[in-house]
Amino acid sequence: MGLFSGKKSEVESKYYVLTLESNISDIELNISKGIYVKPMSLYEKDTSIYGKIYDSFGFGSKGNSFIQKNVFDKNLLIEKEKVSIITENSSLMGKVSGLSGQGNLELYINNITSIQFKEGTPTQNGYISFVFMGKQDTGTGWLDSLQKGKDPYQVYFPKSSNKVFNHVKNYIDSIIISNNSNKGQVVQQVDSTLQLEKLHELKEKGIITEEEFQEKKKSLLDKL
């Protein structure tokens, strides 16, 4: 269990909440209910002597600093057709986000073109960010964020939850790949239909014979 696990919020009670022990099967089996991913609850405190030394210098698990822990202001909700980025209003960074006009965001998975992803390290948090057509170019690191602005579609997470967020990424990637494949099939079907109409027109005009038309028609249908 994570360091900050306790009484569930209303949102956590409504959806299936991922834990450090969760895997991709848990996501697939519970997606109809909705998958809630809360980075702060996936933060593990190091109770070893080294962890206590880190704490004495203002650091936490695996060397994560207090500042880094406070960027866990955004949670992720995954549903069948969309993902939502939910601001944690109770956190310091969440309150700042609220004051700056950044609220909860929804993004349909069909509109996601790719995912930017980086695992967390002992000194830096990882992140997952969703890319879509028309999205403004923003930074992923601290320096980029200062220069280009904070990415509202980015969720940070600690090193301890790398595996969990890898499952999240792989699940959404699989949907994106499947959707792109289906789009390609639809385009191919439309293209074949137009070619059939053209062939029929050529046959009616006597440019090709009935035998040639049937041969070309069979060839096009076999490709579908």
CSV table of C-alpha atoms in Angstrom, one decimal:
chain,number,residue,atom,x,y,z
A,1,MET,CA,0.0,0.0,0.0
A,2,GLY,CA,1.1,3.6,-0.6
A,3,LEU,CA,2.2,6.0,2.1
A,4,PHE,CA,-0.9,8.2,1.7
A,5,SER,CA,-3.6,5.5,1.4
A,6,GLY,CA,-6.4,6.1,3.9
A,7,LYS,CA,-10.1,6.9,3.7
A,8,LYS,CA,-11.3,6.8,0.1
A,9,SER,CA,-12.7,9.9,-1.5
A,10,GLU,CA,-16.1,9.9,-3.3
A,11,VAL,CA,-14.3,9.5,-6.6
A,12,GLU,CA,-12.1,6.6,-5.4
A,13,SER,CA,-15.2,4.8,-4.1
A,14,LYS,CA,-17.0,5.2,-7.4
A,15,TYR,CA,-14.2,3.8,-9.6
A,16,TYR,CA,-11.7,0.9,-9.5
A,17,VAL,CA,-8.5,2.3,-8.0
A,18,LEU,CA,-5.2,0.9,-9.1
A,19,THR,CA,-2.6,-0.1,-6.5
A,20,LEU,CA,1.1,-0.9,-6.7
A,21,GLU,CA,0.1,-4.6,-7.1
A,22,SER,CA,-2.3,-3.9,-10.1
A,23,ASN,CA,-1.5,-5.2,-13.5
A,24,ILE,CA,-2.9,-4.7,-17.0
A,25,SER,CA,-5.5,-7.5,-16.5
A,26,ASP,CA,-7.0,-5.5,-13.6
A,27,ILE,CA,-7.4,-2.6,-16.0
A,28,GLU,CA,-9.0,-4.7,-18.7
A,29,LEU,CA,-11.4,-6.4,-16.3
A,30,ASN,CA,-12.6,-3.3,-14.6
A,31,ILE,CA,-12.6,-0.7,-17.4
A,32,SER,CA,-16.4,-0.8,-17.6
A,33,LYS,CA,-16.4,0.6,-14.1
A,34,GLY,CA,-13.7,3.1,-14.8
A,35,ILE,CA,-10.0,3.0,-13.7
A,36,TYR,CA,-8.8,5.6,-11.2
A,37,VAL,CA,-5.1,6.2,-10.9
A,38,LYS,CA,-3.9,8.4,-8.0
A,39,PRO,CA,-0.1,8.9,-8.1
A,40,MET,CA,0.0,10.1,-4.4
A,41,SER,CA,-1.5,6.8,-3.3
A,42,LEU,CA,1.2,4.9,-5.3
A,43,TYR,CA,4.0,6.7,-3.4
A,44,GLU,CA,5.9,4.4,-1.1
A,45,LYS,CA,7.9,5.6,1.9
A,46,ASP,CA,11.3,4.0,2.3
A,47,THR,CA,11.4,2.8,5.9
A,48,SER,CA,15.0,1.7,5.8
A,49,ILE,CA,17.9,3.5,7.5
A,50,TYR,CA,18.7,5.2,4.2
A,51,GLY,CA,15.1,6.3,3.8
A,52,LYS,CA,15.2,7.9,7.3
A,53,ILE,CA,18.4,9.7,6.4
A,54,TYR,CA,16.7,11.0,3.2
A,55,ASP,CA,13.7,12.2,5.3
A,56,SER,CA,16.0,14.0,7.7
A,57,PHE,CA,17.2,16.1,4.7
A,58,GLY,CA,13.7,16.7,3.4
A,59,PHE,CA,13.6,13.8,1.0
A,60,GLY,CA,11.3,10.8,0.8
A,61,SER,CA,11.2,7.5,-0.8
A,62,LYS,CA,14.0,6.7,-3.3
A,63,GLY,CA,15.3,10.2,-3.0
A,64,ASN,CA,12.1,12.1,-4.1
A,65,SER,CA,12.1,15.6,-2.7
A,66,PHE,CA,9.2,17.3,-1.1
A,67,ILE,CA,8.8,19.5,-4.1
A,68,GLN,CA,8.7,16.5,-6.4
A,69,LYS,CA,6.0,14.8,-4.2
A,70,ASN,CA,3.8,17.9,-4.5
A,71,VAL,CA,3.6,17.7,-8.3
A,72,PHE,CA,1.2,14.8,-7.8
A,73,ASP,CA,-1.6,17.2,-8.1
A,74,LYS,CA,-3.2,15.4,-11.0
A,75,ASN,CA,-5.0,12.0,-11.1
A,76,LEU,CA,-6.0,10.0,-14.1
A,77,LEU,CA,-9.4,8.5,-14.8
A,78,ILE,CA,-9.5,5.9,-17.7
A,79,GLU,CA,-12.9,5.0,-19.1
A,80,LYS,CA,-13.8,3.0,-22.2
A,81,GLU,CA,-13.9,5.9,-24.6
A,82,LYS,CA,-12.0,8.7,-22.8
A,83,VAL,CA,-9.4,9.7,-20.3
A,84,SER,CA,-9.9,12.4,-17.7
A,85,ILE,CA,-7.2,14.4,-15.9
A,86,ILE,CA,-8.5,15.3,-12.5
A,87,THR,CA,-6.8,18.0,-10.4
A,88,GLU,CA,-6.3,17.2,-6.8
A,89,ASN,CA,-7.7,20.4,-5.2
A,90,SER,CA,-6.5,19.4,-1.7
A,91,SER,CA,-2.8,19.6,-2.7
A,92,LEU,CA,-0.7,22.7,-2.9
A,93,MET,CA,0.0,22.3,-6.6
A,94,GLY,CA,-3.7,21.5,-7.2
A,95,LYS,CA,-4.8,24.8,-5.6
A,96,VAL,CA,-2.3,26.7,-7.7
A,97,SER,CA,-3.6,24.9,-10.8
A,98,GLY,CA,-7.2,25.9,-9.8
A,99,LEU,CA,-6.2,29.6,-9.4
A,100,SER,CA,-4.5,29.5,-12.8
A,101,GLY,CA,-7.7,28.3,-14.5
A,102,GLN,CA,-6.5,24.7,-15.0
A,103,GLY,CA,-9.4,22.4,-14.1
A,104,ASN,CA,-10.4,18.9,-14.9
A,105,LEU,CA,-9.8,17.8,-18.5
A,106,GLU,CA,-11.4,15.2,-20.7
A,107,LEU,CA,-9.9,13.7,-23.8
A,108,TYR,CA,-11.5,11.0,-26.0
A,109,ILE,CA,-9.1,8.2,-26.7
A,110,ASN,CA,-10.1,8.2,-30.4
A,111,ASN,CA,-8.5,11.7,-30.6
A,112,ILE,CA,-5.2,10.6,-29.0
A,113,THR,CA,-2.4,10.2,-31.6
A,114,SER,CA,0.4,9.2,-29.3
A,115,ILE,CA,1.6,9.1,-25.7
A,116,GLN,CA,4.7,10.7,-24.3
A,117,PHE,CA,6.1,8.7,-21.4
A,118,LYS,CA,9.1,8.6,-19.1
A,119,GLU,CA,9.7,6.4,-16.1
A,120,GLY,CA,10.5,7.9,-12.7
A,121,THR,CA,14.0,7.7,-11.3
A,122,PRO,CA,15.4,8.0,-7.7
A,123,THR,CA,15.7,11.8,-8.2
A,124,GLN,CA,13.0,12.6,-10.8
A,125,ASN,CA,9.4,11.8,-11.2
A,126,GLY,CA,8.1,10.1,-14.3
A,127,TYR,CA,5.3,11.4,-16.4
A,128,ILE,CA,2.6,10.4,-18.9
A,129,SER,CA,1.3,12.9,-21.4
A,130,PHE,CA,-1.3,12.6,-24.1
A,131,VAL,CA,-0.7,14.0,-27.6
A,132,PHE,CA,-3.6,14.9,-30.0
A,133,MET,CA,-4.1,16.9,-33.2
A,134,GLY,CA,-4.0,20.7,-32.5
A,135,LYS,CA,-2.3,20.3,-29.1
A,136,GLN,CA,0.0,23.2,-28.3
A,137,ASP,CA,3.6,22.3,-27.9
A,138,THR,CA,4.6,22.4,-24.2
A,139,GLY,CA,7.5,21.2,-22.2
A,140,THR,CA,8.0,17.9,-20.4
A,141,GLY,CA,10.8,18.8,-18.1
A,142,TRP,CA,11.0,21.5,-15.5
A,143,LEU,CA,13.0,23.8,-17.8
A,144,ASP,CA,10.7,23.3,-20.7
A,145,SER,CA,7.7,23.9,-18.5
A,146,LEU,CA,9.1,27.3,-17.5
A,147,GLN,CA,9.8,28.2,-21.1
A,148,LYS,CA,6.7,26.8,-22.8
A,149,GLY,CA,4.2,26.5,-20.0
A,150,LYS,CA,3.0,23.5,-18.0
A,151,ASP,CA,1.4,20.7,-20.0
A,152,PRO,CA,-2.2,20.4,-18.8
A,153,TYR,CA,-2.4,16.9,-20.2
A,154,GLN,CA,0.5,15.6,-18.3
A,155,VAL,CA,0.4,13.5,-15.1
A,156,TYR,CA,3.5,13.0,-12.9
A,157,PHE,CA,4.1,9.8,-10.9
A,158,PRO,CA,6.8,8.5,-8.5
A,159,LYS,CA,9.4,5.8,-9.3
A,160,SER,CA,7.6,3.3,-7.2
A,161,SER,CA,4.6,3.3,-9.6
A,162,ASN,CA,6.6,2.9,-12.8
A,163,LYS,CA,5.1,-0.6,-13.4
A,164,VAL,CA,1.6,0.6,-12.8
A,165,PHE,CA,1.9,3.5,-15.3
A,166,ASN,CA,3.5,1.2,-17.8
A,167,HIS,CA,0.4,-0.9,-17.7
A,168,VAL,CA,-1.7,2.2,-18.1
A,169,LYS,CA,0.4,3.3,-21.1
A,170,ASN,CA,0.3,-0.1,-22.7
A,171,TYR,CA,-3.5,-0.4,-22.3
A,172,ILE,CA,-4.2,3.0,-23.9
A,173,ASP,CA,-1.6,2.3,-26.6
A,174,SER,CA,-3.4,-0.9,-27.5
A,175,ILE,CA,-6.7,1.0,-28.0
A,176,ILE,CA,-5.0,3.7,-30.1
A,177,ILE,CA,-3.4,1.0,-32.4
A,178,SER,CA,-6.7,-0.8,-32.7
A,179,ASN,CA,-8.6,2.4,-33.5
A,180,ASN,CA,-6.0,3.3,-36.2
A,181,SER,CA,-6.3,-0.2,-37.7
A,182,ASN,CA,-10.1,0.2,-37.8
A,183,LYS,CA,-9.8,3.6,-39.5
A,184,GLY,CA,-7.6,2.1,-42.1
A,185,GLN,CA,-10.1,-0.6,-42.8
A,186,VAL,CA,-12.9,2.0,-43.2
A,187,VAL,CA,-10.7,4.0,-45.6
A,188,GLN,CA,-10.0,0.9,-47.6
A,189,GLN,CA,-13.7,0.0,-47.8
A,190,VAL,CA,-14.6,3.4,-49.0
A,191,ASP,CA,-11.8,3.4,-51.6
A,192,SER,CA,-12.9,0.0,-52.9
A,193,THR,CA,-16.6,1.1,-53.1
A,194,LEU,CA,-15.5,4.1,-55.2
A,195,GLN,CA,-13.5,1.8,-57.5
A,196,LEU,CA,-16.4,-0.5,-57.9
A,197,GLU,CA,-18.7,2.4,-58.9
A,198,LYS,CA,-16.0,3.5,-61.4
A,199,LEU,CA,-15.8,0.0,-62.9
A,200,HIS,CA,-19.5,-0.2,-63.2
A,201,GLU,CA,-19.6,3.1,-65.0
A,202,LEU,CA,-16.9,1.8,-67.4
A,203,LYS,CA,-18.8,-1.3,-68.1
A,204,GLU,CA,-22.0,0.6,-68.7
A,205,LYS,CA,-20.1,2.8,-71.3
A,206,GLY,CA,-18.8,-0.3,-73.0
A,207,ILE,CA,-15.2,0.5,-72.2
A,208,ILE,CA,-14.7,-2.9,-70.3
A,209,THR,CA,-16.6,-6.1,-70.8
A,210,GLU,CA,-18.8,-7.9,-68.3
A,211,GLU,CA,-16.1,-10.5,-67.8
A,212,GLU,CA,-13.5,-7.8,-67.1
A,213,PHE,CA,-15.9,-6.1,-64.7
A,214,GLN,CA,-16.6,-9.3,-62.7
A,215,GLU,CA,-12.8,-10.1,-62.6
A,216,LYS,CA,-11.9,-6.7,-61.2
A,217,LYS,CA,-14.9,-6.7,-58.8
A,218,LYS,CA,-13.8,-10.1,-57.4
A,219,SER,CA,-10.2,-8.8,-57.0
A,220,LEU,CA,-11.5,-5.7,-55.0
A,221,LEU,CA,-13.8,-7.7,-52.8
A,222,ASP,CA,-11.1,-10.2,-51.9
A,223,LYS,CA,-9.0,-7.3,-50.5
A,224,LEU,CA,-11.7,-6.4,-48.0
